[in-house]
Coordinates of C-alpha atoms and ligand atoms in Angstrom, one line a residue:
M1 CA 11.0 -20.6 -11.6
F2 CA 10.8 -16.9 -10.1
M3 CA 12.9 -14.4 -10.5
L4 CA 12.1 -11.1 -8.5
K5 CA 15.2 -9.1 -7.7
L6 CA 14.9 -6.6 -5.1
Y7 CA 17.2 -4.3 -3.4
N8 CA 17.2 -5.2 0.5
T9 CA 18.5 -2.1 2.8
L10 CA 19.9 -4.6 4.9
T11 CA 22.9 -5.9 2.4
N12 CA 22.3 -2.7 0.2
K13 CA 22.3 -5.1 -2.8
I14 CA 19.8 -5.7 -5.0
E15 CA 18.9 -9.7 -4.4
E16 CA 16.7 -12.7 -5.4
I17 CA 13.9 -13.3 -3.2
S18 CA 14.3 -16.8 -2.2
N19 CA 12.4 -19.5 -3.6
E20 CA 10.5 -20.7 -0.7
K21 CA 6.7 -20.6 -1.6
E22 CA 5.5 -18.7 1.5
I23 CA 6.3 -15.4 2.0
G24 CA 5.9 -14.3 5.4
Y25 CA 5.7 -10.3 5.1
Y26 CA 5.7 -7.7 7.7
T27 CA 4.5 -4.5 6.9
C28 CA 4.4 -1.9 9.8
G29 CA 1.0 -0.2 10.0
P30 CA -0.5 3.2 10.9
T31 CA -1.1 4.9 14.3
V32 CA -4.6 5.1 14.7
Y33 CA -4.7 8.4 16.1
N34 CA -5.8 10.4 12.8
Y35 CA -6.6 9.8 9.3
A36 CA -3.4 8.6 6.9
H37 CA -2.1 11.2 4.8
I38 CA -1.3 10.5 1.3
G39 CA 2.7 9.7 2.3
N40 CA 1.8 7.2 4.1
L41 CA -0.5 5.5 2.1
R42 CA 2.1 5.7 -1.0
T43 CA 3.8 3.1 1.1
Y44 CA 0.7 0.9 1.7
T45 CA 0.4 1.1 -1.8
L46 CA 3.4 0.1 -3.1
Q47 CA 3.5 -2.3 0.0
D48 CA 0.4 -4.3 -1.6
L49 CA 2.4 -3.6 -4.8
L50 CA 5.1 -6.0 -4.0
K51 CA 2.7 -8.5 -2.4
R52 CA 0.7 -8.5 -5.7
F53 CA 3.4 -9.2 -8.1
L54 CA 4.8 -11.8 -5.7
L55 CA 1.3 -13.5 -5.8
F56 CA 1.4 -12.8 -9.8
E57 CA 4.6 -14.7 -9.7
G58 CA 3.0 -17.7 -7.9
Y59 CA 4.1 -17.7 -4.6
K60 CA 1.8 -17.7 -1.7
V61 CA 2.3 -14.9 0.7
K62 CA 1.4 -14.3 4.6
Q63 CA 0.9 -10.4 5.6
V64 CA 1.0 -9.1 8.6
M65 CA 0.1 -5.5 9.5
N66 CA 0.2 -4.0 13.2
L67 CA -2.0 -1.2 14.1
T68 CA -0.3 0.8 16.9
D69 CA -3.6 1.8 19.3
V70 CA -1.3 2.6 22.0
D71 CA 1.2 5.5 22.1
D72 CA 2.0 8.7 23.5
K73 CA -0.1 10.4 20.6
T74 CA -3.1 8.2 20.7
I75 CA -3.5 8.9 24.4
R76 CA -2.7 12.5 24.4
D77 CA -5.3 13.2 21.2
S78 CA -8.4 10.9 22.7
Q79 CA -7.7 12.3 25.8
K80 CA -7.8 16.0 24.6
E81 CA -11.7 14.5 22.6
G82 CA -12.6 13.1 25.9
K83 CA -12.4 9.7 24.4
S84 CA -11.7 6.2 25.6
L85 CA -8.7 5.1 24.1
K86 CA -10.4 2.3 22.7
E87 CA -13.7 4.3 21.2
Y88 CA -10.8 7.2 19.8
T89 CA -8.3 4.5 17.8
R90 CA -11.2 2.4 16.9
F91 CA -12.7 5.4 14.8
Y92 CA -9.5 6.3 12.7
E93 CA -8.4 2.3 12.8
K94 CA -12.6 2.2 10.5
A95 CA -11.4 5.0 8.2
F96 CA -7.8 3.4 7.4
L97 CA -9.3 0.3 6.6
Q98 CA -11.4 2.0 4.5
D99 CA -8.9 4.1 2.7
L100 CA -7.1 1.0 1.9
K101 CA -10.2 -0.3 0.1
K102 CA -10.3 2.7 -1.7
L103 CA -6.9 2.1 -2.9
N104 CA -8.1 -0.9 -3.7
I105 CA -5.0 -2.3 -1.4
L106 CA -5.3 -6.1 -0.8
T107 CA -6.2 -6.9 2.8
P108 CA -3.6 -8.5 4.6
E109 CA -4.2 -12.1 5.9
V110 CA -3.4 -10.9 9.5
I111 CA -4.3 -7.3 11.1
C112 CA -3.3 -7.1 14.3
R113 CA -4.0 -4.7 17.3
A114 CA -1.4 -3.2 19.8
T115 CA -3.9 -3.7 22.6
E116 CA -4.3 -7.0 21.9
H117 CA -1.2 -8.7 22.4
I118 CA 0.5 -7.2 25.9
E119 CA 1.4 -10.6 26.5
D120 CA 3.1 -11.6 23.7
M121 CA 5.0 -8.0 24.3
V122 CA 6.1 -8.4 28.1
S123 CA 6.8 -11.8 27.7
K124 CA 9.4 -11.2 25.1
I125 CA 10.1 -8.2 27.3
E126 CA 11.1 -10.5 30.0
E127 CA 13.1 -13.0 28.0
L128 CA 15.1 -10.0 26.9
K129 CA 15.7 -9.0 30.6
K130 CA 17.0 -12.5 31.3
K131 CA 19.2 -12.5 28.2
G132 CA 20.7 -9.1 29.7
Y133 CA 19.5 -6.9 27.2
A134 CA 17.3 -4.9 29.1
Y135 CA 17.2 -2.9 32.4
E136 CA 14.6 -1.4 34.5
K137 CA 15.1 2.0 36.0
D138 CA 12.5 4.3 38.2
G139 CA 9.7 1.5 36.7
S140 CA 10.1 1.6 32.8
T141 CA 12.1 -1.0 30.8
Y142 CA 15.1 -0.1 28.0
Y143 CA 16.8 -1.7 26.0
S144 CA 20.7 -1.4 26.2
I145 CA 21.7 -0.9 22.2
T146 CA 25.4 -1.5 23.7
K147 CA 24.3 -4.7 24.5
F148 CA 23.5 -5.7 21.4
K149 CA 26.9 -6.2 18.8
N150 CA 24.7 -5.4 15.6
Y151 CA 23.1 -2.2 16.7
G152 CA 23.2 0.0 13.8
K153 CA 23.2 -2.5 11.0
L154 CA 20.3 -1.7 9.2
S155 CA 20.3 2.0 9.0
K156 CA 24.4 2.0 9.3
I157 CA 24.2 4.5 12.1
K158 CA 27.2 4.8 14.5
L159 CA 27.2 4.1 18.1
E160 CA 29.9 6.3 19.0
N161 CA 26.9 9.0 18.6
L162 CA 25.0 6.9 21.3
K163 CA 23.5 9.7 23.7
A164 CA 24.0 8.8 27.2
N165 CA 20.1 9.3 28.3
T166 CA 17.3 7.2 28.1
E167 CA 14.3 8.1 26.4
L168 CA 11.0 7.7 27.4
K169 CA 9.4 9.2 24.0
D170 CA 7.6 7.4 21.3
E171 CA 10.0 9.4 18.8
Y172 CA 13.3 11.0 19.1
D173 CA 16.2 12.2 17.6
K174 CA 17.0 10.6 14.8
E175 CA 20.3 11.1 14.7
N176 CA 21.6 10.1 18.3
P177 CA 20.9 6.8 18.9
S178 CA 19.9 6.1 22.8
D179 CA 18.5 3.3 24.8
F180 CA 14.7 3.0 24.2
A181 CA 12.0 1.9 26.3
L182 CA 10.3 -1.0 26.4
W183 CA 7.8 -0.7 28.7
K184 CA 7.2 2.7 30.1
A185 CA 6.1 2.9 33.7
W186 CA 2.4 4.6 34.1
N187 CA 2.3 8.3 34.6
K188 CA -0.6 11.0 35.3
A189 CA -0.8 12.2 31.7
D190 CA -1.7 8.2 30.8
G191 CA -4.7 8.9 32.8
K192 CA -6.6 5.4 32.4
V193 CA -4.2 3.6 30.0
F194 CA -1.5 1.1 31.9
W195 CA -1.7 -2.4 31.9
E196 CA -0.8 -3.7 35.2
T197 CA 1.8 -7.1 34.6
E198 CA 5.0 -8.3 36.0
L199 CA 6.7 -5.2 34.6
G200 CA 4.7 -3.3 36.3
K201 CA 2.0 -0.6 36.0
G202 CA 2.1 0.9 32.3
R203 CA 2.3 0.1 28.9
P204 CA 4.6 -1.1 26.0
G205 CA 6.7 1.2 24.1
W206 CA 6.4 1.5 20.3
H207 CA 9.5 -0.7 18.9
I208 CA 8.7 -3.9 20.9
E209 CA 5.3 -4.1 19.4
C210 CA 6.7 -5.2 16.0
S211 CA 8.7 -7.5 17.3
A212 CA 6.5 -9.2 19.5
M213 CA 3.6 -9.3 16.9
S214 CA 6.1 -10.6 14.1
R215 CA 7.3 -13.2 15.9
K216 CA 4.0 -14.6 17.2
Y217 CA 2.4 -14.3 13.2
L218 CA 5.3 -15.2 11.2
G219 CA 8.3 -16.8 13.3
D220 CA 11.4 -16.0 14.8
T221 CA 12.9 -15.2 11.2
F222 CA 10.9 -14.7 8.0
E223 CA 11.5 -12.7 4.8
L224 CA 10.4 -9.9 4.1
H225 CA 10.2 -6.9 6.0
S226 CA 8.5 -3.6 4.9
G227 CA 7.7 0.3 5.6
G228 CA 8.5 4.2 4.6
V229 CA 12.4 4.9 5.3
D230 CA 11.3 6.8 8.1
L231 CA 11.3 4.1 9.7
I232 CA 14.5 2.8 8.5
F233 CA 15.9 4.1 12.2
P234 CA 14.9 4.2 14.9
H235 CA 12.3 1.8 14.5
H236 CA 13.5 -1.0 12.1
E237 CA 17.0 -0.7 14.0
N238 CA 15.2 -1.5 16.9
E239 CA 13.1 -4.4 16.2
I240 CA 16.2 -5.8 14.6
A241 CA 18.0 -5.1 18.3
Q242 CA 15.1 -6.5 19.8
S243 CA 14.4 -9.6 17.7
E244 CA 17.5 -11.3 17.3
A245 CA 18.6 -10.6 20.7
A246 CA 15.9 -12.4 22.0
T247 CA 15.8 -15.6 19.6
G248 CA 19.5 -15.4 18.3
K249 CA 18.7 -15.9 14.9
P250 CA 18.3 -13.9 12.4
F251 CA 14.7 -11.7 12.1
V252 CA 14.9 -10.7 8.5
K253 CA 16.4 -11.7 5.4
H254 CA 14.9 -8.6 2.8
W255 CA 14.2 -5.3 3.9
Y256 CA 12.2 -3.3 1.7
H257 CA 11.7 0.7 2.2
I258 CA 9.6 2.7 0.4
E259 CA 10.7 6.7 -0.7
H260 CA 8.6 9.6 0.7
L261 CA 6.3 11.6 -1.1
L262 CA 6.6 15.3 -1.6
V263 CA 3.8 17.5 -2.1
N264 CA 4.9 20.6 -4.6
D265 CA 8.5 19.9 -3.9
Q266 CA 8.7 20.6 -0.5
K267 CA 7.7 17.8 2.5
M268 CA 4.8 17.1 3.8
A269 CA 3.5 19.6 7.2
K270 CA 0.2 20.5 8.7
S271 CA 2.3 23.9 9.2
L272 CA 2.6 24.0 5.1
K273 CA -1.1 23.4 4.4
N274 CA 0.3 20.3 2.2
F275 CA -1.1 17.6 4.3
Y276 CA -3.8 15.6 2.2
T277 CA -5.6 12.7 3.1
L278 CA -7.5 10.5 1.0
R279 CA -10.7 12.7 1.5
D280 CA -8.9 16.1 0.0
I281 CA -8.8 14.1 -3.3
E282 CA -12.6 12.4 -3.0
D283 CA -14.1 16.5 -2.3
K284 CA -12.0 17.4 -5.5
K285 CA -14.4 14.4 -7.1
I286 CA -11.5 12.7 -8.4
P287 CA -11.4 8.9 -8.3
T288 CA -9.6 7.1 -5.7
Y289 CA -7.6 4.8 -8.4
A290 CA -6.0 8.1 -9.9
L291 CA -4.3 8.0 -6.4
R292 CA -3.5 4.4 -6.6
F293 CA -1.9 4.8 -9.8
F294 CA 0.0 8.2 -9.0
F295 CA 1.8 5.9 -6.9
I296 CA 2.8 2.9 -8.5
S297 CA 3.4 5.1 -11.7
A298 CA 6.9 6.1 -9.6
H299 CA 9.5 3.6 -8.5
Y300 CA 9.3 2.8 -4.8
K301 CA 13.1 4.1 -4.6
T302 CA 12.2 7.6 -6.1
R303 CA 11.2 10.7 -3.8
L304 CA 8.0 11.1 -5.9
N305 CA 6.4 15.0 -6.0
F306 CA 2.8 15.0 -5.8
T307 CA 1.0 17.8 -7.1
W308 CA -2.6 18.0 -9.0
E309 CA -1.7 18.0 -11.9
S310 CA 0.6 15.2 -11.4
L311 CA -2.5 13.2 -10.3
E312 CA -5.2 14.4 -13.2
S313 CA -2.7 13.2 -15.4
A314 CA -2.4 9.7 -13.8
M315 CA -6.8 9.8 -13.7
N316 CA -6.3 10.2 -17.0
S317 CA -4.1 7.4 -18.0
V318 CA -6.4 5.0 -15.6
K319 CA -9.5 6.0 -17.6
S320 CA -7.4 5.4 -21.0
M321 CA -6.8 1.8 -19.7
I322 CA -9.9 1.5 -18.4
E323 CA -11.8 2.5 -21.9
A324 CA -9.5 0.4 -23.7
Y325 CA -10.9 -3.0 -21.4
A326 CA -14.6 -1.9 -21.8
L327 CA -14.3 -1.2 -25.5
L328 CA -12.3 -4.9 -26.0
L329 CA -15.8 -6.2 -23.8
N330 CA -17.6 -5.4 -26.8
Y331 CA -16.0 -8.7 -28.6
S332 CA -14.9 -10.7 -25.9
K333 CA -16.2 -11.3 -22.3
K334 CA -14.1 -14.0 -22.4
V335 CA -10.2 -14.0 -21.8
K336 CA -7.8 -16.7 -23.7
K337 CA -4.7 -17.2 -22.3
H338 CA -1.8 -16.4 -24.5
K339 CA 1.2 -15.7 -23.7
S340 CA 2.9 -12.7 -25.5
K341 CA 6.1 -10.7 -26.2
E342 CA 4.5 -7.9 -23.9
L343 CA 3.4 -10.1 -20.7
E344 CA 7.0 -11.1 -21.1
A345 CA 8.1 -7.7 -20.9
F346 CA 6.1 -6.6 -18.0
T347 CA 6.8 -9.4 -16.1
K348 CA 10.5 -8.7 -16.8
E349 CA 10.7 -5.1 -15.9
L350 CA 9.1 -5.9 -12.8
E351 CA 11.4 -8.4 -12.0
N352 CA 13.9 -6.5 -12.1
D353 CA 13.6 -4.5 -8.7
L354 CA 9.7 -3.6 -9.4
N355 CA 10.4 -0.9 -12.1
T356 CA 6.9 -0.1 -12.3
P357 CA 7.8 3.3 -14.8
E358 CA 8.8 0.7 -17.4
A359 CA 6.2 -2.2 -17.1
I360 CA 3.3 0.7 -17.1
A361 CA 4.8 1.8 -20.6
V362 CA 4.8 -2.2 -22.2
V363 CA 1.1 -2.0 -20.7
F364 CA 0.1 1.5 -22.2
K365 CA 2.0 0.9 -25.7
K366 CA -0.9 -2.3 -25.8
V367 CA -3.5 0.4 -24.6
K368 CA -3.1 2.7 -27.5
E369 CA -2.9 -0.3 -30.0
I370 CA -5.9 -1.5 -28.8
K371 CA -7.6 1.7 -29.0
N372 CA -6.2 3.0 -32.1
D373 CA -7.0 -1.0 -34.0
I374 CA -10.7 -1.3 -32.2
A375 CA -12.5 -1.5 -35.3
T376 CA -10.6 -4.1 -36.7
Y377 CA -11.0 -6.8 -33.7
D378 CA -12.0 -9.7 -33.7
V379 CA -13.0 -11.9 -31.1
E380 CA -10.1 -13.8 -30.9
R381 CA -7.9 -10.9 -30.8
A382 CA -9.8 -9.5 -28.2
S383 CA -10.2 -12.3 -25.6
K384 CA -6.5 -12.5 -26.3
D385 CA -6.0 -8.9 -25.3
L386 CA -8.0 -9.0 -22.3
Y387 CA -6.0 -11.9 -21.1
F388 CA -3.0 -9.5 -21.2
L389 CA -5.3 -6.8 -19.3
K390 CA -6.1 -8.9 -16.9
E391 CA -3.4 -10.3 -16.1
V392 CA -1.3 -7.2 -15.5
D393 CA -3.5 -5.6 -13.8
K394 CA -3.5 -8.5 -10.9
V395 CA -0.6 -6.2 -10.3
L396 CA -1.9 -2.7 -11.0
G397 CA -4.9 -3.4 -9.3
V398 CA -7.0 -0.5 -11.7
L399 CA -9.5 -2.6 -13.8
E400 CA -11.4 -3.7 -10.7
Y401 CA -13.0 0.0 -10.8
Y402 CA -14.7 -0.6 -13.7
K403 CA -18.0 -2.5 -13.7
D404 CA -19.2 -4.0 -16.6
K405 CA -22.8 -4.1 -16.8
K406 CA -25.6 -5.5 -19.3
L407 CA -27.4 -3.1 -21.2
T408 CA -31.2 -2.1 -20.1
T409 CA -34.2 -3.0 -22.4
K410 CA -34.4 0.9 -23.2
Q411 CA -30.6 1.2 -23.6
K412 CA -30.7 -2.0 -26.2
E413 CA -34.0 -0.4 -28.1
L414 CA -32.5 3.2 -28.0
L415 CA -28.9 1.7 -29.5
E416 CA -30.8 0.0 -32.4
E417 CA -32.8 3.0 -32.8
R418 CA -29.5 5.2 -33.1
N419 CA -28.1 2.5 -35.8
R420 CA -31.1 2.9 -37.7
A421 CA -30.4 6.8 -37.7
R422 CA -27.3 6.2 -38.7
K423 CA -27.7 3.8 -41.6
A424 CA -30.3 6.6 -43.0
K425 CA -27.7 9.4 -42.5
D426 CA -29.9 11.0 -40.0
Y427 CA -27.3 12.6 -37.9
T428 CA -29.2 15.1 -36.0
K429 CA -31.3 12.0 -34.8
A430 CA -28.0 10.4 -34.1
D431 CA -26.6 12.7 -31.7
E432 CA -29.6 13.4 -30.0
L433 CA -29.9 9.5 -29.0
R434 CA -26.0 9.3 -28.5
K435 CA -26.9 12.6 -25.8
E436 CA -29.7 10.8 -24.3
L437 CA -27.6 7.7 -23.7
N438 CA -24.9 9.6 -22.2
K439 CA -27.3 10.5 -19.9
D440 CA -27.9 6.8 -19.3
G441 CA -24.3 6.4 -18.3
L442 CA -23.7 5.0 -21.5
N443 CA -20.7 6.6 -23.7
L444 CA -20.7 5.3 -27.3
K445 CA -18.4 5.0 -29.7
D446 CA -18.8 4.5 -33.7
T447 CA -16.3 2.6 -36.0
G448 CA -17.3 2.6 -39.0
E449 CA -21.0 0.2 -39.1
K450 CA -20.7 -1.0 -35.5
T451 CA -20.9 0.9 -32.5
L452 CA -19.2 0.2 -29.2
Y453 CA -20.1 1.1 -25.8
Y454 CA -18.8 1.1 -22.3
F455 CA -20.6 2.3 -19.0
E456 CA -19.7 5.4 -17.0
F457 CA -16.9 5.0 -14.3
Ligands
ZN501 ZN1 6.9 -1.5 13.0

């Protein structure tokens, strides 16, 4: 049976994930007003890691991710560029989805836009009004947090610090809780962005979108909810308040939060010029698998420090793993199912609160062994180790960056010619032929009599 234990922010304990066959998994997505920065991308990659491990353990997962395509920032910046909200946000939505692909993040089963769920949000707000948790003021509708007994149970924030005033902004004081807007009355700054509904002319607040959409796709209660630690308060606290007040049922069983990414030991900020997106990584000709591996190689609960050196070291690790894999393909293209101690150790480490550093250490012990012993391999041993690497890669997700191809006739001929030259001890010619094959995207590894190859990646 499955044994995944994961830290739960709500209970402050490491707890087992339930044994239900299908796991409902809501992951707060981006506000599509700009490119995602690498801090955001760490969160999405670690969310993917958990999903991949659940699939690895035999669960079915239904992942829902929202796209916030209406809020203060999207309206402000679309106006600055003189574009409609839709035209503006779709551009960054597309860029975001490309980023996910480049990081080999599995596509969520449901990706939902806030602007396409206004009715769901309005009916949820109406429900909260009816139950006495929401009130209207100057055309806007607010959530009254003192009405919700358990307010603060996730973030452990104290209601004594409650501010008297209401807040219309999407991002407000992180220290002091206050009533927040469920529906915002239209004002001039909103321009053409508004919906005419029974709540009046306006637009939804940010928090209500996740409560409305998670309920629509995952039901009143579901297993897993995730985001960066910066979302614990107020966003996730408010989601709980909205959802549990409306349904009277527990909202989420398990909260999975991912720590911050630092850059050169500092918090990322545009003013510090340490604000990187995936485009900055690509501009430096660093493959995106390096970033994926860099993210997953640290535990999700630790603050991870990004430096260009650490990214390069992650790149070299992936290269080493792919090389081992590609060298094995010289012996066998098929895997042989094989329950090994290493696979068991890898699984155990991840079942222990997703201990990726230790799980990866197990993999690299094997990678080293393969590279050391590759000259002595046979089909049987290679197909067993291929099975191991392919299994662990269901979680790590880096081997897919390697595309195995067939040798062209010309490459085959050159390889044979080079083998003859080596046999004849004509090393000058063998070297020339190696260079020619290298230029053609083929790397060679001589092991005694044999020459193994793998393609450039
Ligand atoms: Zn959310």
